[in-house]
CSV table of C-alpha atoms and ligand atoms in Angstrom, one decimal:
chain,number,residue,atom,x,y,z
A,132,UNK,CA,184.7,82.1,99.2
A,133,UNK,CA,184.2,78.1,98.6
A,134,UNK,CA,187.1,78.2,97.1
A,135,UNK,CA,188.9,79.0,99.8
A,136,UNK,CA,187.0,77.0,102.3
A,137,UNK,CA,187.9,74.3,100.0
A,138,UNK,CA,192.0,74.6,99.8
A,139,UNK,CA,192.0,75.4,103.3
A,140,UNK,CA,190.5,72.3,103.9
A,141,UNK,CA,192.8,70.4,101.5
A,142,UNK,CA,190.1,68.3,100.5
A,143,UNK,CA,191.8,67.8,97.8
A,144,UNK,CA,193.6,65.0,99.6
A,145,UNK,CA,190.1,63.6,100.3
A,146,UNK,CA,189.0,62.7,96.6
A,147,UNK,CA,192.3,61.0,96.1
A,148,UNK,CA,192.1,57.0,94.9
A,149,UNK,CA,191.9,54.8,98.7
A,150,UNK,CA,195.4,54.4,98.2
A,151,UNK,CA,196.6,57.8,98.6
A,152,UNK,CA,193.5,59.3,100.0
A,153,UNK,CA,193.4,61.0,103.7
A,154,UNK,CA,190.2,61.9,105.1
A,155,UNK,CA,188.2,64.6,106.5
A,156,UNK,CA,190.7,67.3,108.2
A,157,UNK,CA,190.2,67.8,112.0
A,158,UNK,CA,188.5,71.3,111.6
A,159,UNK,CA,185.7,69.8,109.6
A,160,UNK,CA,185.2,67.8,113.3
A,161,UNK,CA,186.0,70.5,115.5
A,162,UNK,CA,185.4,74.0,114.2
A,163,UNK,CA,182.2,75.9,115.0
A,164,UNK,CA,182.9,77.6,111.4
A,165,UNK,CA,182.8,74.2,109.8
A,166,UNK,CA,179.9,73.2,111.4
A,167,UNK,CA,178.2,76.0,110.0
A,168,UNK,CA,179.1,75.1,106.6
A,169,UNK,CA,178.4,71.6,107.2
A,170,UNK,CA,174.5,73.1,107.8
A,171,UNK,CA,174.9,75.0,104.6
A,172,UNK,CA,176.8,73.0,101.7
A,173,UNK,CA,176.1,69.1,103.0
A,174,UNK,CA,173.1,69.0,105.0
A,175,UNK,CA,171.1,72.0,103.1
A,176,UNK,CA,171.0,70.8,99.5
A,177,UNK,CA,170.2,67.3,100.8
A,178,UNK,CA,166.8,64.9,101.8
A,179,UNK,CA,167.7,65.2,106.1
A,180,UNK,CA,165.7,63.6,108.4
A,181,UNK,CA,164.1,65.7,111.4
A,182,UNK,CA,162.3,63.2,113.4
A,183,UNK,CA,159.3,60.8,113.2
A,184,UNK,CA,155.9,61.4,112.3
A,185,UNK,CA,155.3,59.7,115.6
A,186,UNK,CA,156.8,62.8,117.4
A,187,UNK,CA,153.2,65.1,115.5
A,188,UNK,CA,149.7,63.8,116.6
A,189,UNK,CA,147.1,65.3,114.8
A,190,UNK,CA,146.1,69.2,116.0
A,191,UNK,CA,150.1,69.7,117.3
A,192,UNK,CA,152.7,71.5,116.8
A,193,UNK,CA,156.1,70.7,117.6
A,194,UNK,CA,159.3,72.9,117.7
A,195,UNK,CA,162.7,71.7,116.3
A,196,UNK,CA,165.7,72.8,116.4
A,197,UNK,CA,167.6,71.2,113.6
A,198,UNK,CA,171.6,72.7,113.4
A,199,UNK,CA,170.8,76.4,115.0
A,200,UNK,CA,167.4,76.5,112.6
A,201,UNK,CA,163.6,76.8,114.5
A,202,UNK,CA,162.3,75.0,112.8
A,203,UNK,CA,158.2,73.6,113.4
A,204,UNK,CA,156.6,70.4,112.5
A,205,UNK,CA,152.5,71.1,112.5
A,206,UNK,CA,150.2,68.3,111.6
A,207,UNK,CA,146.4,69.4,111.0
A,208,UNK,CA,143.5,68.0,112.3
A,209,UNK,CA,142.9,65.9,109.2
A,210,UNK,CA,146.5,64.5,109.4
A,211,UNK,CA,148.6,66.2,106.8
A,212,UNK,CA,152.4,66.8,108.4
A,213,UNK,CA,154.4,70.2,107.1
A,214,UNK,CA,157.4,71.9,108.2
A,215,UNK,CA,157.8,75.6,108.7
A,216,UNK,CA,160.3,78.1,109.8
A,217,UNK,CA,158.8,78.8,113.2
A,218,UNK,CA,159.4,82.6,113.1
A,219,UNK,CA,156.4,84.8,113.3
A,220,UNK,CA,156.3,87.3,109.9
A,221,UNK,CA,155.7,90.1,112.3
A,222,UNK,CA,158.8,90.7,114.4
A,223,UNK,CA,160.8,87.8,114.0
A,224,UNK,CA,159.5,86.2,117.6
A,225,UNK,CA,160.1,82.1,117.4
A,226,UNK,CA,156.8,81.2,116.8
A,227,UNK,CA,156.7,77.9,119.1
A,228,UNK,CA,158.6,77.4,122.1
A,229,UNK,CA,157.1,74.0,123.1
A,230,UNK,CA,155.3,70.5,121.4
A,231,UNK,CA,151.3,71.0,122.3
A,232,UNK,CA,148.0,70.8,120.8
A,233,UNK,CA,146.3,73.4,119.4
A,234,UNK,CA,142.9,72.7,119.3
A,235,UNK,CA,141.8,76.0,118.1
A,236,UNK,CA,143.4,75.0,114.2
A,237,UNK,CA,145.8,78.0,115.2
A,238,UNK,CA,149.2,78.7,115.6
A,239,UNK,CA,148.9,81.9,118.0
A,240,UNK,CA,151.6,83.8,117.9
A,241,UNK,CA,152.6,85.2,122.1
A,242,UNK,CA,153.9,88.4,121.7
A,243,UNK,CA,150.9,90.2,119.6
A,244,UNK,CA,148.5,87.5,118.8
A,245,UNK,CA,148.9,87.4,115.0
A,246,UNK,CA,148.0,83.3,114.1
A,247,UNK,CA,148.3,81.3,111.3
A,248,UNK,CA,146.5,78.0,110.3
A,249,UNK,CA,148.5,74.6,109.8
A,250,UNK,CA,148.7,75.3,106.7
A,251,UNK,CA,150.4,78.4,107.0
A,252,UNK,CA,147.9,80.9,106.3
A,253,UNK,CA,147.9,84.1,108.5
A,254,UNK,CA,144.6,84.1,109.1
A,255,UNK,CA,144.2,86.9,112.3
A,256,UNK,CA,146.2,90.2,112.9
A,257,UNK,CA,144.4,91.5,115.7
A,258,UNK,CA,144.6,95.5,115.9
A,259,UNK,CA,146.9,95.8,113.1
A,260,UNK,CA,145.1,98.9,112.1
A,261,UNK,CA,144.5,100.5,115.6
A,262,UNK,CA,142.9,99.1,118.7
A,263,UNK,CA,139.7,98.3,116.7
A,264,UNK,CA,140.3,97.0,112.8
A,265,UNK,CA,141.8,93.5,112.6
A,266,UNK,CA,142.7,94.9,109.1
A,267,UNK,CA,145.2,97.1,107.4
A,268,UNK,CA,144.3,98.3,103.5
A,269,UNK,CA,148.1,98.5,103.2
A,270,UNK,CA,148.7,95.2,104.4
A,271,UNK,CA,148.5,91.5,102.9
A,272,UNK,CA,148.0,88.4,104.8
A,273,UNK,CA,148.1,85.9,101.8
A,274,UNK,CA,152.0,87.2,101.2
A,275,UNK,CA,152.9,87.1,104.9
A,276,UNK,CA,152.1,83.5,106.1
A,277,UNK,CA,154.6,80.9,107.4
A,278,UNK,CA,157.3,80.0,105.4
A,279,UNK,CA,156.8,76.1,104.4
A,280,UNK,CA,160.2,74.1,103.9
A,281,UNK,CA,159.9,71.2,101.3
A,282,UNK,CA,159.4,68.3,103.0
A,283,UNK,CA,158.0,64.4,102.7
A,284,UNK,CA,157.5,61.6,105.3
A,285,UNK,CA,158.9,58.1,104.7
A,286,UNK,CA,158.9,55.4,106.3
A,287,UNK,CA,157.7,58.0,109.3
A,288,UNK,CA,160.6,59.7,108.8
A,289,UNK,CA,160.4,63.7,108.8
A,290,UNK,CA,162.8,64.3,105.3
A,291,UNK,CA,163.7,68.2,104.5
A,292,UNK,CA,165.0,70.0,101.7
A,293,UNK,CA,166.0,72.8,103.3
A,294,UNK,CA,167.4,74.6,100.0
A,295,UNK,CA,164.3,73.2,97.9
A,296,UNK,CA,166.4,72.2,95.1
A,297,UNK,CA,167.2,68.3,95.9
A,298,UNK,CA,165.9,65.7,93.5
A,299,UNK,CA,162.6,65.1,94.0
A,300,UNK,CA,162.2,62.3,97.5
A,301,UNK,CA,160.9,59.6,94.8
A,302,UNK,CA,164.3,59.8,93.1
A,303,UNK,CA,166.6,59.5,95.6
A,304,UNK,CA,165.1,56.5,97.7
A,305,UNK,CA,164.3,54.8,94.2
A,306,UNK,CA,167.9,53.0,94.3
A,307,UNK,CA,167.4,51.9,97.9
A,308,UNK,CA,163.6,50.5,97.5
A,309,UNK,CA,164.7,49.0,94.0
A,310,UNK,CA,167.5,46.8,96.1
A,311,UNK,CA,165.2,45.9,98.8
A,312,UNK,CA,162.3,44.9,96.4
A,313,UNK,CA,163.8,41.6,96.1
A,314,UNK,CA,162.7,41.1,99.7
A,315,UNK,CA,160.0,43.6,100.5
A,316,UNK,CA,158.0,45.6,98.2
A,317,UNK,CA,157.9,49.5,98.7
A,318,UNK,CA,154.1,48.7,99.3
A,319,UNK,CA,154.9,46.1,102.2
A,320,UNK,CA,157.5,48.3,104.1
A,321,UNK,CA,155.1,51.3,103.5
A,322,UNK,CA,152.5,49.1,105.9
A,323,UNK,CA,155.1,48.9,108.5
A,324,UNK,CA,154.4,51.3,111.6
A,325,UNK,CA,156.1,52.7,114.7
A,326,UNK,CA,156.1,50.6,117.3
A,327,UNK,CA,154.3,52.1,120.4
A,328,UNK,CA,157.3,52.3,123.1
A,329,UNK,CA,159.6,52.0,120.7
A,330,UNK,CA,162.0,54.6,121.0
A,331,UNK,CA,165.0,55.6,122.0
A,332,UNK,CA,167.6,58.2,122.0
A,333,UNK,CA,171.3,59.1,122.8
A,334,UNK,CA,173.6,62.5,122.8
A,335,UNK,CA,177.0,61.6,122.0
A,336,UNK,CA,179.9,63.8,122.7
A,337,UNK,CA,181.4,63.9,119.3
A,338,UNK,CA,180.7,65.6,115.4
A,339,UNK,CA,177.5,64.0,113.9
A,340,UNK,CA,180.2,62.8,110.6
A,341,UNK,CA,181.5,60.6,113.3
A,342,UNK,CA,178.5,58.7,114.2
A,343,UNK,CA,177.4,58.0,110.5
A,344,UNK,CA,181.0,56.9,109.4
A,345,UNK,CA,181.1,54.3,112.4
A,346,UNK,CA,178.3,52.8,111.3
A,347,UNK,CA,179.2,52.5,107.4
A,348,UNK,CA,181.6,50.0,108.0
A,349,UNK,CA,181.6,46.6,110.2
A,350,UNK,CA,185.6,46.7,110.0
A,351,UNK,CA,185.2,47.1,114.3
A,352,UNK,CA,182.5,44.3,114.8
A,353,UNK,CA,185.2,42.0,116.0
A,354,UNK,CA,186.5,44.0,119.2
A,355,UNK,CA,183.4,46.8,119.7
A,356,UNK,CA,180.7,44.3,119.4
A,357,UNK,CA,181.8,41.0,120.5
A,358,UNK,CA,178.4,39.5,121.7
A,359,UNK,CA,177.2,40.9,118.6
A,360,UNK,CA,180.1,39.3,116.4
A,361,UNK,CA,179.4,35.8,118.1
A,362,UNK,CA,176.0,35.6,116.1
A,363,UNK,CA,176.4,38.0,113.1
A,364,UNK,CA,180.3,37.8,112.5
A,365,UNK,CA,182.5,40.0,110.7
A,366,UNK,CA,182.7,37.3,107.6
A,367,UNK,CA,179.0,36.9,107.4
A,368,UNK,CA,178.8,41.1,106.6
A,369,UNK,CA,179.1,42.4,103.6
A,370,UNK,CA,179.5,46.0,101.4
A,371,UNK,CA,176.3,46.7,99.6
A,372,UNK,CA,176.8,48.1,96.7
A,373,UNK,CA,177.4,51.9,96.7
A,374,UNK,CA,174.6,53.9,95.1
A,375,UNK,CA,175.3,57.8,94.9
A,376,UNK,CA,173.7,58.8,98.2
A,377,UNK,CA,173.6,55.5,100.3
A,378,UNK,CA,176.4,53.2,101.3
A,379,UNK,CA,176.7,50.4,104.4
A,380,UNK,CA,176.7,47.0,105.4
A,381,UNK,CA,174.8,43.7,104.7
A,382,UNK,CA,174.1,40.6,106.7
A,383,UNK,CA,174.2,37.3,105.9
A,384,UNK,CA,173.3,36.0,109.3
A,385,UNK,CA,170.7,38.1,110.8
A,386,UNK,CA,168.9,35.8,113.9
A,387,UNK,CA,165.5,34.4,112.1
A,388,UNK,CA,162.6,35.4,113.9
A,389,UNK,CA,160.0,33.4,115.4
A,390,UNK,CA,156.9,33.3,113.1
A,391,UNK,CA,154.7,35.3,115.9
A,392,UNK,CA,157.2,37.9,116.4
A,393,UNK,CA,156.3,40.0,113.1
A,394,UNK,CA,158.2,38.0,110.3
A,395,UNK,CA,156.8,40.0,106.8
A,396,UNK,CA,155.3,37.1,104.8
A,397,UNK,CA,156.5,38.1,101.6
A,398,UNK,CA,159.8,38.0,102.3
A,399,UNK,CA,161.5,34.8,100.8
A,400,UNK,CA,162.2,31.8,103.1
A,401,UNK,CA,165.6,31.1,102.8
A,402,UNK,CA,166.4,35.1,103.1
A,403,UNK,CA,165.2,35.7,106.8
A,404,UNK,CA,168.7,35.8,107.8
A,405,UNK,CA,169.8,38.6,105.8
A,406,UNK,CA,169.6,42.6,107.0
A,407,UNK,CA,170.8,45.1,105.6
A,408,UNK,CA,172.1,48.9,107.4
A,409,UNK,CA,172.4,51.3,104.7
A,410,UNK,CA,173.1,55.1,105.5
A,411,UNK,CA,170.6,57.5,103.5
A,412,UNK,CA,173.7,60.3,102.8
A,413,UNK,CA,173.9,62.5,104.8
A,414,UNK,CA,172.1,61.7,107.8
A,415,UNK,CA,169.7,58.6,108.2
A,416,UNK,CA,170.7,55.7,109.4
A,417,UNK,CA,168.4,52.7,108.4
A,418,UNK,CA,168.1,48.8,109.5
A,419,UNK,CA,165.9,46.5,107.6
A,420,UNK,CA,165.9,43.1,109.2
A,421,UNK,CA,163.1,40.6,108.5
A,422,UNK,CA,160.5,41.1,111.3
A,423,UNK,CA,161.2,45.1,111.7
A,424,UNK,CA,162.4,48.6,110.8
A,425,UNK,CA,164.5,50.9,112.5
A,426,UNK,CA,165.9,54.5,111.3
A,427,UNK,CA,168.6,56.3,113.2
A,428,UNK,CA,168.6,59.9,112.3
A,429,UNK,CA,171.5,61.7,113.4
A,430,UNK,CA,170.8,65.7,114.9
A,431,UNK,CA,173.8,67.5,115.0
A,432,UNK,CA,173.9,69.8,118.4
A,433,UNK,CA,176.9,71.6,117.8
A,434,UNK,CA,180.0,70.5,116.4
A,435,UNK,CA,181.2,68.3,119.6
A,436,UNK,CA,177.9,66.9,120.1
A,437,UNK,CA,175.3,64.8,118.3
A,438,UNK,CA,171.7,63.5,119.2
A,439,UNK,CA,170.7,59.9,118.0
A,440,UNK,CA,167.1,59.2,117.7
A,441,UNK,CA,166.1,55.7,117.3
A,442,UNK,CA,162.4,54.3,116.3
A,443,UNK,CA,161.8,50.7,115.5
A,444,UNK,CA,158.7,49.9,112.8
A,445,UNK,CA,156.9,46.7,112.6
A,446,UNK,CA,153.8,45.0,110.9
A,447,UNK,CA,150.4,44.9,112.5
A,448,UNK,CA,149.6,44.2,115.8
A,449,UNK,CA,153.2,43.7,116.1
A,450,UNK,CA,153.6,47.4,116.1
A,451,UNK,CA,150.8,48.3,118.2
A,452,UNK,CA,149.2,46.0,120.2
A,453,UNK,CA,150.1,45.5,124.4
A,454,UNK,CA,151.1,42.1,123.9
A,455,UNK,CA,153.7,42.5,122.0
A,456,UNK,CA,155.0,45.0,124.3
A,457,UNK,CA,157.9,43.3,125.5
A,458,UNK,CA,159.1,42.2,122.3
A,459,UNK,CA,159.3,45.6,121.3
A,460,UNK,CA,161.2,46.7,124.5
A,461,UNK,CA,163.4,43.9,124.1
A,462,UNK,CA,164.5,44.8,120.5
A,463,UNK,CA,164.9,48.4,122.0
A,464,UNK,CA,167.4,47.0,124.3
A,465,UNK,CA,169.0,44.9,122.2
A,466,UNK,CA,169.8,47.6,119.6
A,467,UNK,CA,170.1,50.0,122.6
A,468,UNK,CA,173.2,48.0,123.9
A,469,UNK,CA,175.0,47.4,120.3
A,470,UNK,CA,174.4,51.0,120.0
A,471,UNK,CA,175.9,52.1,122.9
A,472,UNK,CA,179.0,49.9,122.2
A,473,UNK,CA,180.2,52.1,119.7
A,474,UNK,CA,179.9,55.6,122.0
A,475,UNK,CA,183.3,55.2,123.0
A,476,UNK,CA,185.1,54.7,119.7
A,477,UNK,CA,182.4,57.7,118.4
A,478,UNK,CA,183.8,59.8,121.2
A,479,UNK,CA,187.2,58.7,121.1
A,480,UNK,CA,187.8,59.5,117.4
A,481,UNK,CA,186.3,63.1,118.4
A,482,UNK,CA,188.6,63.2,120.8
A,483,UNK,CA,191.7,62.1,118.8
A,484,UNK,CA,190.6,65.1,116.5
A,485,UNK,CA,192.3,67.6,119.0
A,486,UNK,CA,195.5,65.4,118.0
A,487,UNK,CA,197.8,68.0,115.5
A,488,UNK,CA,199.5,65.2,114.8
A,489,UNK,CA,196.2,63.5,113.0
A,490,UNK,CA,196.0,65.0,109.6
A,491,UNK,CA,192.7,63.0,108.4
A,492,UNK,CA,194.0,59.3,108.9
A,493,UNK,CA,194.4,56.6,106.4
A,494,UNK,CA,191.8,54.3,105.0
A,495,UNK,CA,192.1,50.4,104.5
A,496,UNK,CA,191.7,49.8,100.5
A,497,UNK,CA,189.2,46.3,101.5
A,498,UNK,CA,187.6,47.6,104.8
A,499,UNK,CA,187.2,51.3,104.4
A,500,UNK,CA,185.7,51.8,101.3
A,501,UNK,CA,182.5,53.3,102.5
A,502,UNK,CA,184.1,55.5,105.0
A,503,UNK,CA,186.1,57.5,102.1
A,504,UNK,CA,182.8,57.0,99.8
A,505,UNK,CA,181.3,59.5,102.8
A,506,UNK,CA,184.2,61.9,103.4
A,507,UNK,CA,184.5,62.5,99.4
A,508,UNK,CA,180.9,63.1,99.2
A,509,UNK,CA,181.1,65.3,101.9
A,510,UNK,CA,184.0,67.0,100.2
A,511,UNK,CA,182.2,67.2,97.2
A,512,UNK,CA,179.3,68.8,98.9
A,513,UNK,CA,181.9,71.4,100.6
A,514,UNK,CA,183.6,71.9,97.7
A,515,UNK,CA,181.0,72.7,94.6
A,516,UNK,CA,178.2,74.5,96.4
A,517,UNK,CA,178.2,77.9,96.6
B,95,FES,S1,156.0,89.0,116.6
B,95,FES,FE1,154.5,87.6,116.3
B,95,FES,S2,152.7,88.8,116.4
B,95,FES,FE2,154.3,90.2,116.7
B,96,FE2,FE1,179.2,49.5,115.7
């Protein structure tokens, strides 16, 4: 069956040297089919990001629908996050329809009252053995609970594992906090918080593959994002070095803050000005800048259209407090404006995948390098799972 999802794809053309290489065919950006199979091979097996723990205050639970899967975020009382299938094990009813807090420390279930703890548990089945026993001998609560998906929360980031066979979390953002250490400890950025008001999001009329290879390279800084070449030019970016499951650009002359506005002490003097935008493969789009966070995940709708989530992270009262209020909404806007530069060329490369006379494109050997890294890991994904 992969097999011949795989020669129909030609992907073979994809893990060619740069050279010779095309990329992704158009069905991988326009089929229904392919999207499925993008949910299944690529996204499944991986570490994907859902939301924010912002998004969960304690006692909620929150539905998500992440590629055509219910899926439910429930944080307890005491604060611990997990993700669930949201189907009831009765008949199959979607468990949650909408975010709210459930004081009670139970997930009620509408159609016949059946609820489970936030931990999973089924913990009432009311009338299961007639109209007055709660109780069946025949039946077993502790095998017919929720159905918990591996998960972890970094960076308040909502990571899944929806196939539960991924490397463990710790080993695939090991590369990524190694390369930052030299600025930031994993301790320090671990102290960073979401900024209150510091959100934003955006649905873009094109294949979710299209978002995350725009922002892998900086090749279109020059004519996309001229007010943002005139400070951080094309010259001053550079690759960082591909590690198996992130790739992106570097910054050599990232804008130094102002010492109130948040700058993290430990990071060395004379390296304010550098930021760097990895992509966490295959989903999560990261900027690390000297005074704050951001994360990008990208929610693929359906195969035409993509939701981009946006929450910016900074240190102390930075983060929190009202005063710093307007700094946060003007990094929001700032980011919100470079962001929403690149919608066009997102939506026009979409677009252009209608084209039969586009058969994947061709890569520059200096400029593209990432973009191909991505479409070969995404070929590899398509290609070897089962
Ligand atoms: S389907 Fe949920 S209690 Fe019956
Ligand atoms: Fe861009």
């Amino acid at each position: 069956m992969h097999r011949e999802s795989k020669d129909q794809l030609q992907l073979d053309r994809v893990l060619q040297p740069i050279e010779q290489a095309t990329g992704l065919p158009n069905e991988c950006y326009t089929k229904a089919s392919n999207f499925t199979l993008d949910r299944d091979q690529v996204m499944a097996d991986s570490w994907v990001c859902i939301g924010f723990g912002s998004d969960v205050p304690e006692s909620w639970a929150v539905p998500v629908n992440f590629m055509g899967y219910p899926l439910l975020l429930a944080r307890s009382a005491t604060g611990e996050l997990r993700v669930f299938h949201n189907v009831c094990s009765h008949r199959g009813m979607q468990l949650v329809s909408e975010p709210g807090k459930l004081g009670t420390g139970l997930i009620r279930c509408k159609y016949h009252s059946w609820a489970y703890d936030f931990e999973g548990n089924l913990k009432g089945t009311p009338m299961i053995g007639g109209t007055d026993q709660n109780t069946h001998k025949d039946f077993n609560p502790s095998v017919n609970g929720l159905k918990q998906i591996r998960s972890t929360v970094w960076m308040d980031n909502i990571f899944v594992n929806l196939s539960g066979t991924a490397e463990p979390f710790e080993d695939f953002i090991a590369p990524l906090l190694q390369r930052w250490s030299k600025w930031i400890s994993p301790e320090t950025l671990t102290e960073l918080q979401p900024g209150t008001h510091a959100k934003m999001e955006m649905v873009v009329n094109s294949n979710w593959k299209l978002a995350v290879e725009n922002f892998l390279e900086a090749y279109h800084l020059p004519w996309v994002h001229p007010g943002l070449n005139a400070y951080s030019p094309l010259e001053k970016h550079y690759d960082i070095d591909r590690g198996e499951n992130f790739a992106g650009q570097g910054s050599s002359s990232y804008t130094t803050p102002a010492a109130d506005t948040g700058s993290i002490s430990s990071w060395p003097h004379d390296q304010k000005q550098f930021a760097e935008y990895p992509v966490l493969y295959p989903n999560t789009l990261l900027g690390l800048q000297s005074d704050h966070f951001f994360t990008m995940t990208i929610l693929p709708i359906n195969e035409t259209t993509t939701l981009e989530r946006v929450q910016l992270m900074f240190l102390g009262k930075v983060a929190t407090d009202d005063s710093y209020q307007d700094h946060r909404t003007s990094l929001v806007n700032s980011w919100t404006e470079v962001f929403s530069e690149d919608i066009f060329a997102v939506e026009g490369m979409q677009a252009g995948r209608q084209s039969p006379a586009f058969r994947g494109g061709v890569f520059s050997p200096v400029m593209d390098q990432h973009t191909l890294h991505f479409h070969q890991w995404v070929a590899n994904k398509l290609s070897t799972n089962p």
